Amino acid sequence: MILRSVIPSNQAYTRTLLSHFPILSMPQNSSKNVAVIGAGSAGLVTARELQREGHSVVVFERENQLGGTWVYTPATESDPVGIDPNREIVHSSLYSSLRVNLPREVMGFGDYPFVAKKKPGRDPRRYPGHGEVLNYLNDFAVDFGIIGVVRFGMEVGFVGKMENGKWKVSCRKRENDVVFATEEYDAVVICNGHYTEPRIADIPGIEVWLGKQIHSHNYRVPDPFRDQVVVLIGGAASATDISREIAEVAKEVHISSRSATSGVPMKLPGYDNIWLHNMIEAVGSDGGVNFQDGSKILADIILHCTGYKYHFPFLETNGIVTVDDNRVGPLYKHVFPPVFAPSLSFVGLPWKVIPFFLCELQSKWIAGVLSGRISLPSKEDMNADIEAFYSAMAASCIPKRYTHNMDDSQFDYDDWLAAECGSPPSEEWRKQMYIISRKNKKTLPETYRDEWDDDDLIIQAHEDFVKYIPELSQEQKLSR
């Protein structure tokens, strides 16, 4: 069964939404002047929560439109693997065919449901394409008046603490590459995303291998892989999607993944030209790619679907906040560096999560702490908590690079944040819907976006959404 609810886009709808979002009363003189770096999903919801708490906000966005990684561009970088420090950065990692891998009920902000709208060009599917997400974020920004506080085309080049306790923020207008402004802020929230700086697999012999390499950050369409033998490294969502897509035009696709444990190469069920291998052992000057399963193939292209690195080239903390093997730290609860808390914070670092919902809770917490409505532990206690977390990871033999990987613990984290903010915990339907969609993504990768069996949870979600969108009580219907 497919439950679809389509609502009109009108002023009454917007007024209903806004009536649920009062600005909180706060202690006198608690308002701060805050810089937010980035106008993607994290930056937009952070701006809203800061404004709702009564703070003054400026959002710096390097591109000429909001949306961050959800702004698709066919452009790619001059360096296809994305490691040349002098390359012109393309922020987005979207490929043309990308559809979200979470149901829209789960994906939206907690109090701004991601429902289909009766507007031209909108995508009503439960797992829509990337353009629908960008439309949703634009709607969010318009409904909450965020666009007026965004400075578009402004790339932040420096953020650092000053002797007077404030933060210096310097930026340049990207069009003419000159310093446009240097300003002081009481606090800075970093929301610049983590899908721009590619992480590349370390492959023995790659320096003599003569084939082409590309990172999925620069993948857009399958045509360049036509009639090629491709080795794709990775096992996450993008690897699953891209491998199937390029198999339609490629001669062969060989997927190298840690999750392939059989010890022998296997053909992917349902495909004649996709093989599964374990990790690459080495590559050679003859174009050969040798796998740990003992097999060897001659490949034209190695496609790295190997994730991304956290990157804050503008942030100067004299070595206090670092990125070490993709661990950003030290951070209390993935947000506050104790030495600078609460005037410096990060939103959106955790992965394998429901990102919009988590960013909303993190930004509520930050806004409340900055206003004095919510208290942080002492710096000593925050550092002790961080050390305990790192020690627990080490004792469990969890690599440092997985510091911000939440996965099964995300709802405990979300509910902890909610409790700190005085907000209700995550809805049970949201938790169960996420778990089901994750299972379906693994077991039914080709069909999970269009076939499901959790209509009971969809109904529960829409019953919650009605308090924000009364029209849903009349519009929602079950249909095939």
Short mmCIF file of N, CA and C in Angstrom, two decimals, residues 35-163:
data_model
loop_
_atom_site.label_atom_id
_atom_site.label_comp_id
_atom_site.label_asym_id
_atom_site.label_seq_id
_atom_site.Cartn_x
_atom_site.Cartn_y
_atom_site.Cartn_z
N ALA A 35 27.60 34.16 14.00
CA ALA A 35 27.89 33.84 12.60
C ALA A 35 27.68 32.35 12.38
N VAL A 36 26.96 32.03 11.32
CA VAL A 36 26.74 30.65 10.92
C VAL A 36 27.45 30.43 9.60
N ILE A 37 28.30 29.40 9.53
CA ILE A 37 29.07 29.14 8.32
C ILE A 37 28.36 28.05 7.52
N GLY A 38 27.73 28.45 6.41
CA GLY A 38 27.05 27.49 5.55
C GLY A 38 25.54 27.62 5.58
N ALA A 39 24.91 27.58 4.39
CA ALA A 39 23.45 27.69 4.28
C ALA A 39 22.86 26.44 3.66
N GLY A 40 23.42 25.28 4.05
CA GLY A 40 22.78 24.02 3.72
C GLY A 40 21.73 23.70 4.77
N SER A 41 21.32 22.45 4.84
CA SER A 41 20.27 22.08 5.79
C SER A 41 20.67 22.39 7.22
N ALA A 42 21.93 22.12 7.59
CA ALA A 42 22.38 22.38 8.96
C ALA A 42 22.39 23.88 9.25
N GLY A 43 22.91 24.67 8.32
CA GLY A 43 22.97 26.10 8.56
C GLY A 43 21.61 26.76 8.61
N LEU A 44 20.68 26.29 7.79
CA LEU A 44 19.34 26.88 7.77
C LEU A 44 18.59 26.62 9.07
N VAL A 45 18.62 25.38 9.54
CA VAL A 45 17.89 25.09 10.77
C VAL A 45 18.59 25.73 11.97
N THR A 46 19.91 25.84 11.91
CA THR A 46 20.63 26.53 12.97
C THR A 46 20.24 28.00 13.02
N ALA A 47 20.15 28.65 11.86
CA ALA A 47 19.72 30.04 11.82
C ALA A 47 18.33 30.20 12.42
N ARG A 48 17.43 29.28 12.07
CA ARG A 48 16.08 29.37 12.60
C ARG A 48 16.07 29.24 14.12
N GLU A 49 16.79 28.24 14.64
CA GLU A 49 16.77 28.03 16.09
C GLU A 49 17.43 29.18 16.83
N LEU A 50 18.48 29.74 16.27
CA LEU A 50 19.12 30.90 16.89
C LEU A 50 18.16 32.09 16.92
N GLN A 51 17.46 32.30 15.80
CA GLN A 51 16.49 33.40 15.76
C GLN A 51 15.34 33.17 16.72
N ARG A 52 14.86 31.97 16.80
CA ARG A 52 13.76 31.68 17.72
C ARG A 52 14.17 31.93 19.16
N GLU A 53 15.45 31.75 19.44
CA GLU A 53 15.96 31.98 20.80
C GLU A 53 16.29 33.46 21.03
N GLY A 54 16.14 34.27 19.97
CA GLY A 54 16.33 35.71 20.12
C GLY A 54 17.70 36.23 19.74
N HIS A 55 18.54 35.39 19.17
CA HIS A 55 19.88 35.81 18.78
C HIS A 55 19.86 36.54 17.43
N SER A 56 20.88 37.35 17.20
CA SER A 56 21.08 38.00 15.91
C SER A 56 21.98 37.10 15.07
N VAL A 57 21.58 36.85 13.82
CA VAL A 57 22.25 35.83 13.02
C VAL A 57 22.68 36.38 11.66
N VAL A 58 23.88 36.00 11.24
CA VAL A 58 24.34 36.19 9.87
C VAL A 58 24.82 34.83 9.37
N VAL A 59 24.34 34.42 8.20
CA VAL A 59 24.75 33.15 7.60
C VAL A 59 25.64 33.45 6.40
N PHE A 60 26.81 32.86 6.38
CA PHE A 60 27.75 33.02 5.26
C PHE A 60 27.65 31.80 4.35
N GLU A 61 27.36 32.04 3.08
CA GLU A 61 27.22 30.96 2.11
C GLU A 61 28.09 31.25 0.89
N ARG A 62 29.00 30.32 0.60
CA ARG A 62 29.96 30.55 -0.50
C ARG A 62 29.30 30.51 -1.87
N GLU A 63 28.22 29.79 -2.03
CA GLU A 63 27.54 29.72 -3.32
C GLU A 63 26.50 30.85 -3.43
N ASN A 64 25.86 30.91 -4.58
CA ASN A 64 24.88 31.98 -4.82
C ASN A 64 23.45 31.54 -4.55
N GLN A 65 23.28 30.38 -3.94
CA GLN A 65 21.97 29.93 -3.53
C GLN A 65 22.11 29.04 -2.31
N LEU A 66 21.03 28.88 -1.59
CA LEU A 66 21.07 28.04 -0.40
C LEU A 66 20.90 26.57 -0.79
N GLY A 67 21.15 25.69 0.17
CA GLY A 67 20.93 24.26 -0.07
C GLY A 67 22.15 23.40 0.13
N GLY A 68 23.35 23.98 0.09
CA GLY A 68 24.55 23.20 0.34
C GLY A 68 24.71 22.04 -0.63
N THR A 69 24.89 20.86 -0.08
CA THR A 69 25.13 19.69 -0.92
C THR A 69 23.92 19.30 -1.75
N TRP A 70 22.74 19.87 -1.45
CA TRP A 70 21.53 19.53 -2.19
C TRP A 70 21.35 20.39 -3.44
N VAL A 71 22.33 21.20 -3.77
CA VAL A 71 22.31 21.97 -5.01
C VAL A 71 23.07 21.17 -6.07
N TYR A 72 22.34 20.61 -7.00
CA TYR A 72 22.99 19.80 -8.05
C TYR A 72 23.64 20.70 -9.09
N THR A 73 24.81 20.28 -9.54
CA THR A 73 25.47 20.92 -10.67
C THR A 73 26.12 19.84 -11.53
N PRO A 74 26.03 19.96 -12.84
CA PRO A 74 26.74 19.01 -13.69
C PRO A 74 28.25 19.23 -13.69
N ALA A 75 28.68 20.36 -13.15
CA ALA A 75 30.11 20.68 -13.12
C ALA A 75 30.86 19.72 -12.20
N THR A 76 32.08 19.40 -12.57
CA THR A 76 32.95 18.59 -11.73
C THR A 76 34.29 19.30 -11.57
N GLU A 77 35.11 18.79 -10.69
CA GLU A 77 36.38 19.43 -10.40
C GLU A 77 37.43 19.06 -11.45
N SER A 78 38.46 19.88 -11.57
CA SER A 78 39.53 19.63 -12.54
C SER A 78 40.32 18.38 -12.17
N ASP A 79 40.40 18.08 -10.89
CA ASP A 79 41.05 16.85 -10.44
C ASP A 79 39.96 15.85 -10.09
N PRO A 80 39.78 14.79 -10.90
CA PRO A 80 38.65 13.89 -10.69
C PRO A 80 38.67 13.12 -9.38
N VAL A 81 39.85 12.98 -8.75
CA VAL A 81 39.88 12.32 -7.44
C VAL A 81 39.82 13.32 -6.30
N GLY A 82 39.93 14.61 -6.60
CA GLY A 82 39.70 15.64 -5.60
C GLY A 82 40.77 15.79 -4.56
N ILE A 83 42.04 15.57 -4.93
CA ILE A 83 43.10 15.70 -3.92
C ILE A 83 44.03 16.88 -4.20
N ASP A 84 43.92 17.48 -5.37
CA ASP A 84 44.76 18.64 -5.71
C ASP A 84 44.29 19.84 -4.88
N PRO A 85 45.14 20.37 -4.00
CA PRO A 85 44.70 21.48 -3.14
C PRO A 85 44.39 22.76 -3.90
N ASN A 86 44.88 22.85 -5.15
CA ASN A 86 44.66 24.05 -5.94
C ASN A 86 43.47 23.95 -6.89
N ARG A 87 42.74 22.85 -6.81
CA ARG A 87 41.59 22.68 -7.70
C ARG A 87 40.48 23.67 -7.32
N GLU A 88 39.64 23.98 -8.29
CA GLU A 88 38.45 24.78 -8.01
C GLU A 88 37.41 23.85 -7.37
N ILE A 89 37.02 24.17 -6.16
CA ILE A 89 36.14 23.29 -5.39
C ILE A 89 34.72 23.34 -5.94
N VAL A 90 34.15 22.17 -6.17
CA VAL A 90 32.72 22.03 -6.44
C VAL A 90 32.11 21.46 -5.18
N HIS A 91 31.20 22.18 -4.56
CA HIS A 91 30.72 21.79 -3.23
C HIS A 91 29.86 20.54 -3.27
N SER A 92 28.99 20.43 -4.22
CA SER A 92 28.01 19.34 -4.22
C SER A 92 28.60 18.03 -4.69
N SER A 93 28.11 16.94 -4.11
CA SER A 93 28.50 15.59 -4.53
C SER A 93 27.33 14.83 -5.15
N LEU A 94 26.27 15.53 -5.50
CA LEU A 94 25.09 14.86 -6.05
C LEU A 94 25.35 14.32 -7.44
N TYR A 95 24.81 13.14 -7.72
CA TYR A 95 24.75 12.65 -9.08
C TYR A 95 23.34 12.85 -9.61
N SER A 96 23.21 12.93 -10.91
CA SER A 96 21.97 13.37 -11.53
C SER A 96 20.76 12.55 -11.10
N SER A 97 20.93 11.24 -10.99
CA SER A 97 19.80 10.35 -10.73
C SER A 97 19.50 10.16 -9.25
N LEU A 98 20.24 10.82 -8.38
CA LEU A 98 20.13 10.52 -6.95
C LEU A 98 18.72 10.71 -6.41
N ARG A 99 18.25 9.69 -5.71
CA ARG A 99 17.04 9.76 -4.89
C ARG A 99 17.43 9.54 -3.44
N VAL A 100 16.71 10.16 -2.52
CA VAL A 100 17.05 10.02 -1.11
C VAL A 100 16.92 8.57 -0.69
N ASN A 101 17.65 8.19 0.35
CA ASN A 101 17.58 6.83 0.85
C ASN A 101 16.87 6.72 2.19
N LEU A 102 16.15 7.78 2.54
CA LEU A 102 15.27 7.78 3.71
C LEU A 102 13.87 8.18 3.27
N PRO A 103 12.83 7.61 3.86
CA PRO A 103 11.48 8.06 3.52
C PRO A 103 11.29 9.51 3.95
N ARG A 104 10.51 10.23 3.19
CA ARG A 104 10.38 11.67 3.43
C ARG A 104 9.79 11.97 4.81
N GLU A 105 8.95 11.08 5.35
CA GLU A 105 8.39 11.31 6.68
C GLU A 105 9.49 11.39 7.73
N VAL A 106 10.49 10.52 7.59
CA VAL A 106 11.62 10.47 8.53
C VAL A 106 12.57 11.63 8.29
N MET A 107 12.75 12.00 7.05
CA MET A 107 13.83 12.89 6.66
C MET A 107 13.63 14.33 7.10
N GLY A 108 12.39 14.78 7.19
CA GLY A 108 12.14 16.19 7.46
C GLY A 108 12.47 16.63 8.86
N PHE A 109 12.52 17.95 9.06
CA PHE A 109 12.68 18.50 10.39
C PHE A 109 11.47 18.12 11.25
N GLY A 110 11.68 18.03 12.55
CA GLY A 110 10.64 17.52 13.42
C GLY A 110 9.36 18.31 13.39
N ASP A 111 9.46 19.63 13.26
CA ASP A 111 8.26 20.46 13.31
C ASP A 111 7.99 21.15 11.96
N TYR A 112 8.58 20.63 10.90
CA TYR A 112 8.32 21.15 9.55
C TYR A 112 8.29 19.95 8.61
N PRO A 113 7.17 19.23 8.58
CA PRO A 113 7.09 17.96 7.85
C PRO A 113 7.45 18.08 6.38
N PHE A 114 8.13 17.07 5.89
CA PHE A 114 8.54 17.01 4.49
C PHE A 114 7.45 16.25 3.73
N VAL A 115 6.40 16.96 3.37
CA VAL A 115 5.27 16.34 2.66
C VAL A 115 5.21 16.91 1.25
N ALA A 116 4.60 16.16 0.36
CA ALA A 116 4.46 16.59 -1.02
C ALA A 116 3.52 17.79 -1.12
N LYS A 117 3.80 18.67 -2.07
CA LYS A 117 2.98 19.87 -2.26
C LYS A 117 2.43 19.92 -3.68
N LYS A 118 1.26 20.52 -3.81
CA LYS A 118 0.65 20.70 -5.12
C LYS A 118 1.24 21.93 -5.80
N LYS A 119 2.44 21.77 -6.31
CA LYS A 119 3.10 22.85 -7.02
C LYS A 119 3.77 22.26 -8.25
N PRO A 120 3.82 23.01 -9.34
CA PRO A 120 4.46 22.49 -10.56
C PRO A 120 5.91 22.10 -10.31
N GLY A 121 6.28 20.97 -10.88
CA GLY A 121 7.66 20.54 -10.80
C GLY A 121 8.04 19.82 -9.53
N ARG A 122 7.08 19.64 -8.62
CA ARG A 122 7.42 18.96 -7.36
C ARG A 122 7.38 17.45 -7.55
N ASP A 123 8.10 16.74 -6.71
CA ASP A 123 8.25 15.30 -6.79
C ASP A 123 7.49 14.67 -5.63
N PRO A 124 6.34 14.01 -5.89
CA PRO A 124 5.52 13.51 -4.80
C PRO A 124 5.96 12.15 -4.25
N ARG A 125 6.99 11.56 -4.82
CA ARG A 125 7.38 10.22 -4.39
C ARG A 125 7.83 10.21 -2.92
N ARG A 126 7.65 9.06 -2.30
CA ARG A 126 8.03 8.93 -0.90
C ARG A 126 9.55 9.06 -0.74
N TYR A 127 10.29 8.54 -1.69
CA TYR A 127 11.75 8.69 -1.74
C TYR A 127 12.06 9.57 -2.95
N PRO A 128 11.95 10.88 -2.82
CA PRO A 128 12.06 11.75 -3.99
C PRO A 128 13.49 11.95 -4.45
N GLY A 129 13.62 12.59 -5.60
CA GLY A 129 14.93 12.98 -6.12
C GLY A 129 15.48 14.18 -5.37
N HIS A 130 16.75 14.47 -5.64
CA HIS A 130 17.43 15.53 -4.90
C HIS A 130 16.78 16.90 -5.10
N GLY A 131 16.15 17.14 -6.25
CA GLY A 131 15.53 18.44 -6.48
C GLY A 131 14.40 18.73 -5.52
N GLU A 132 13.68 17.71 -5.11
CA GLU A 132 12.59 17.91 -4.15
C GLU A 132 13.13 18.31 -2.78
N VAL A 133 14.28 17.78 -2.40
CA VAL A 133 14.88 18.16 -1.12
C VAL A 133 15.29 19.63 -1.17
N LEU A 134 15.86 20.06 -2.27
CA LEU A 134 16.23 21.47 -2.40
C LEU A 134 14.99 22.35 -2.34
N ASN A 135 13.91 21.93 -2.98
CA ASN A 135 12.67 22.70 -2.89
C ASN A 135 12.17 22.79 -1.45
N TYR A 136 12.26 21.68 -0.73
CA TYR A 136 11.86 21.66 0.68
C TYR A 136 12.68 22.65 1.51
N LEU A 137 13.99 22.68 1.29
CA LEU A 137 14.84 23.60 2.03
C LEU A 137 14.55 25.05 1.65
N ASN A 138 14.25 25.30 0.38
CA ASN A 138 13.86 26.65 -0.02
C ASN A 138 12.55 27.06 0.64
N ASP A 139 11.58 26.13 0.68
CA ASP A 139 10.33 26.42 1.38
C ASP A 139 10.58 26.76 2.84
N PHE A 140 11.43 25.98 3.48
CA PHE A 140 11.77 26.19 4.89
C PHE A 140 12.36 27.58 5.09
N ALA A 141 13.31 27.95 4.23
CA ALA A 141 13.97 29.24 4.36
C ALA A 141 13.00 30.39 4.16
N VAL A 142 12.07 30.25 3.20
CA VAL A 142 11.08 31.30 2.94
C VAL A 142 10.11 31.40 4.10
N ASP A 143 9.58 30.28 4.56
CA ASP A 143 8.57 30.30 5.62
C ASP A 143 9.10 30.87 6.92
N PHE A 144 10.40 30.75 7.18
CA PHE A 144 10.96 31.25 8.43
C PHE A 144 11.80 32.51 8.24
N GLY A 145 11.74 33.11 7.07
CA GLY A 145 12.41 34.39 6.86
C GLY A 145 13.92 34.31 6.98
N ILE A 146 14.50 33.19 6.60
CA ILE A 146 15.95 33.01 6.77
C ILE A 146 16.75 33.64 5.64
N ILE A 147 16.17 33.70 4.46
CA ILE A 147 16.91 34.19 3.30
C ILE A 147 17.48 35.58 3.54
N GLY A 148 16.77 36.40 4.28
CA GLY A 148 17.22 37.76 4.54
C GLY A 148 18.47 37.87 5.37
N VAL A 149 18.86 36.80 6.07
CA VAL A 149 20.08 36.87 6.89
C VAL A 149 21.24 36.13 6.24
N VAL A 150 21.04 35.63 5.01
CA VAL A 150 22.10 34.90 4.32
C VAL A 150 22.88 35.83 3.40
N ARG A 151 24.19 35.80 3.50
CA ARG A 151 25.06 36.54 2.59
C ARG A 151 25.58 35.55 1.54
N PHE A 152 25.01 35.62 0.37
CA PHE A 152 25.35 34.67 -0.68
C PHE A 152 26.65 35.07 -1.38
N GLY A 153 27.34 34.06 -1.90
CA GLY A 153 28.58 34.29 -2.63
C GLY A 153 29.73 34.76 -1.77
N MET A 154 29.61 34.54 -0.45
CA MET A 154 30.64 34.99 0.48
C MET A 154 31.37 33.77 1.06
N GLU A 155 32.63 33.62 0.70
CA GLU A 155 33.43 32.49 1.18
C GLU A 155 34.24 32.91 2.39
N VAL A 156 34.04 32.20 3.49
CA VAL A 156 34.76 32.49 4.72
C VAL A 156 36.18 31.97 4.60
N GLY A 157 37.14 32.87 4.84
CA GLY A 157 38.55 32.49 4.73
C GLY A 157 39.24 32.36 6.06
N PHE A 158 38.65 32.95 7.12
CA PHE A 158 39.29 32.89 8.43
C PHE A 158 38.25 33.01 9.53
N VAL A 159 38.38 32.15 10.53
CA VAL A 159 37.61 32.25 11.76
C VAL A 159 38.59 32.00 12.90
N GLY A 160 38.71 32.96 13.81
CA GLY A 160 39.64 32.81 14.93
C GLY A 160 39.22 33.63 16.13
N LYS A 161 39.63 33.17 17.30
CA LYS A 161 39.29 33.83 18.56
C LYS A 161 40.18 35.05 18.77
N MET A 162 39.57 36.16 19.21
CA MET A 162 40.31 37.38 19.45
C MET A 162 40.60 37.55 20.94
N GLU A 163 41.50 38.46 21.26
CA GLU A 163 41.87 38.68 22.66
C GLU A 163 40.70 39.18 23.49
#
